[in-house]
Tab-separated table of C-alpha atoms in Angstrom:
chain	number	residue	atom	x	y	z
A	1122	MET	CA	-2.866	28.352	-12.966
A	1123	THR	CA	-1.593	25.362	-11.084
A	1124	LEU	CA	-3.201	23.504	-8.213
A	1125	PHE	CA	-0.743	25.318	-5.957
A	1126	ASP	CA	-1.870	28.723	-7.198
A	1127	HIS	CA	-5.549	27.859	-6.755
A	1128	THR	CA	-5.208	26.479	-3.242
A	1129	ARG	CA	-2.252	28.201	-1.553
A	1130	ALA	CA	-4.157	30.994	0.193
A	1131	ALA	CA	-6.729	28.664	1.773
A	1132	VAL	CA	-4.067	26.165	2.792
A	1133	ARG	CA	-1.805	28.824	4.274
A	1134	ALA	CA	-4.760	30.241	6.238
A	1135	THR	CA	-5.408	26.767	7.663
A	1136	ILE	CA	-1.772	26.453	8.722
A	1137	ASP	CA	-1.624	29.974	10.150
A	1138	GLU	CA	-4.644	29.221	12.355
A	1139	GLU	CA	-2.669	26.398	13.971
A	1140	LEU	CA	0.900	27.694	13.988
A	1141	GLN	CA	1.965	31.088	15.278
A	1142	ASP	CA	5.617	30.766	14.292
A	1143	PRO	CA	6.246	31.941	10.694
A	1144	GLN	CA	9.207	29.583	10.220
A	1145	CYS	CA	7.174	26.568	11.252
A	1146	ALA	CA	4.229	27.729	9.159
A	1147	ALA	CA	6.407	28.114	6.060
A	1148	ALA	CA	7.985	24.698	6.608
A	1149	VAL	CA	4.615	22.992	7.154
A	1150	PHE	CA	3.224	24.774	4.101
A	1151	ALA	CA	6.074	23.467	1.944
A	1152	ALA	CA	5.886	19.956	3.397
A	1153	THR	CA	2.127	19.892	2.789
A	1154	TYR	CA	2.546	20.592	-0.915
A	1155	VAL	CA	5.418	18.148	-1.256
A	1156	GLU	CA	3.138	15.478	0.245
A	1157	VAL	CA	0.317	16.539	-2.085
A	1158	TRP	CA	2.672	16.208	-5.049
A	1159	TRP	CA	3.667	12.672	-4.084
A	1160	LEU	CA	0.167	11.442	-3.174
A	1161	ALA	CA	-2.055	13.189	-5.721
A	1162	GLY	CA	-1.973	10.373	-8.251
A	1163	CYS	CA	-3.035	7.866	-5.612
A	1164	HIS	CA	-5.764	9.809	-3.841
A	1165	ILE	CA	-7.454	12.188	-6.226
A	1166	GLY	CA	-10.459	10.988	-8.151
A	1167	SER	CA	-13.365	12.727	-9.790
A	1168	GLY	CA	-15.600	14.453	-7.278
A	1169	THR	CA	-12.807	14.819	-4.715
A	1170	ASP	CA	-12.812	17.942	-2.556
A	1171	VAL	CA	-9.207	18.794	-3.386
A	1172	VAL	CA	-8.945	21.822	-1.100
A	1173	GLY	CA	-10.443	19.794	1.747
A	1174	TRP	CA	-7.970	16.964	1.116
A	1175	ILE	CA	-5.014	19.366	1.068
A	1176	ASN	CA	-6.303	21.162	4.182
A	1177	ARG	CA	-6.525	17.837	6.048
A	1178	ILE	CA	-2.879	17.190	5.188
A	1179	ALA	CA	-2.007	20.706	6.379
A	1180	GLU	CA	-3.975	20.257	9.610
A	1181	ARG	CA	-2.242	16.947	10.340
A	1182	ARG	CA	1.185	18.375	9.634
A	1183	SER	CA	0.423	21.450	11.770
A	1184	ALA	CA	-0.670	19.274	14.679
A	1185	GLU	CA	2.498	17.187	14.364
A	1186	GLU	CA	4.575	20.373	14.444
A	1187	GLN	CA	3.308	21.822	17.732
A	1188	PRO	CA	5.201	23.039	19.589
A	1189	CYS	CA	7.639	24.196	16.959
A	1190	PRO	CA	11.242	23.462	17.918
A	1191	ALA	CA	13.702	26.264	18.596
A	1192	SER	CA	12.066	29.414	17.320
A	1193	ALA	CA	10.201	32.325	18.805
A	1194	SER	CA	6.723	33.370	17.751
A	1195	SER	CA	7.983	36.879	17.011
A	1196	ALA	CA	10.546	35.613	14.494
A	1197	PRO	CA	10.412	37.148	11.016
A	1198	GLU	CA	9.523	35.160	7.934
A	1199	PRO	CA	12.283	32.664	7.118
A	1200	ALA	CA	14.991	33.377	4.602
A	1201	ILE	CA	16.447	30.624	2.452
A	1202	GLY	CA	18.835	29.333	5.105
A	1203	ASP	CA	16.537	29.914	8.089
A	1204	ALA	CA	14.465	26.722	8.094
A	1205	VAL	CA	13.911	25.371	11.586
A	1206	ASP	CA	15.863	22.200	10.830
A	1207	ALA	CA	17.299	20.196	7.941
A	1208	GLN	CA	14.008	18.374	7.311
A	1209	HIS	CA	12.135	21.660	6.967
A	1210	LEU	CA	14.800	23.066	4.661
A	1211	ARG	CA	14.545	19.972	2.447
A	1212	ALA	CA	10.763	20.444	2.179
A	1213	LEU	CA	11.160	24.109	1.252
A	1214	LEU	CA	13.805	23.332	-1.351
A	1215	GLU	CA	11.838	20.417	-2.782
A	1216	LEU	CA	8.761	22.609	-3.196
A	1217	THR	CA	10.773	25.258	-5.035
A	1218	SER	CA	12.142	22.564	-7.314
A	1219	LEU	CA	8.710	21.055	-7.996
A	1220	LEU	CA	7.180	24.442	-8.785
A	1221	GLY	CA	10.226	25.921	-10.501
A	1222	ARG	CA	9.881	29.070	-8.396
A	1223	PRO	CA	12.206	30.891	-6.005
A	1224	LEU	CA	11.911	30.082	-2.312
A	1225	GLU	CA	11.336	33.535	-0.839
A	1226	PRO	CA	7.902	34.277	-2.377
A	1227	LEU	CA	6.676	30.792	-1.476
A	1228	THR	CA	7.291	31.251	2.237
A	1229	LYS	CA	5.712	34.676	2.674
A	1230	LEU	CA	2.555	34.985	4.758
A	1231	ASP	CA	0.773	36.887	2.003
A	1232	LEU	CA	0.796	34.044	-0.489
A	1233	GLY	CA	-1.949	35.635	-2.532
A	1234	ARG	CA	0.683	37.823	-4.182
A	1235	CYS	CA	3.298	35.158	-5.081
């Protein structure tokens, strides 16, 4: 299993505690893992609490996101073209490319079953 598979449920729970909007949560989730991908080689050493490090990135990104622009808290999970803005869509697409997985399962709230 990959780092993503081992950490996604805990990270998504952290994001969901902060963000009520599923579109924002999915976008922050994707952006968190894109950031992790780019920074992992610089910041991860032996003895590092990897989940804690990723959760701190998620918490920061969630705080930066509030309030989420232009979406209602009762909105359904996002579809491929439903990202809140172009920046969020880029993060979602970059994550799918990095993982080699389709977008839809990555954005679902129940990430334990991806």
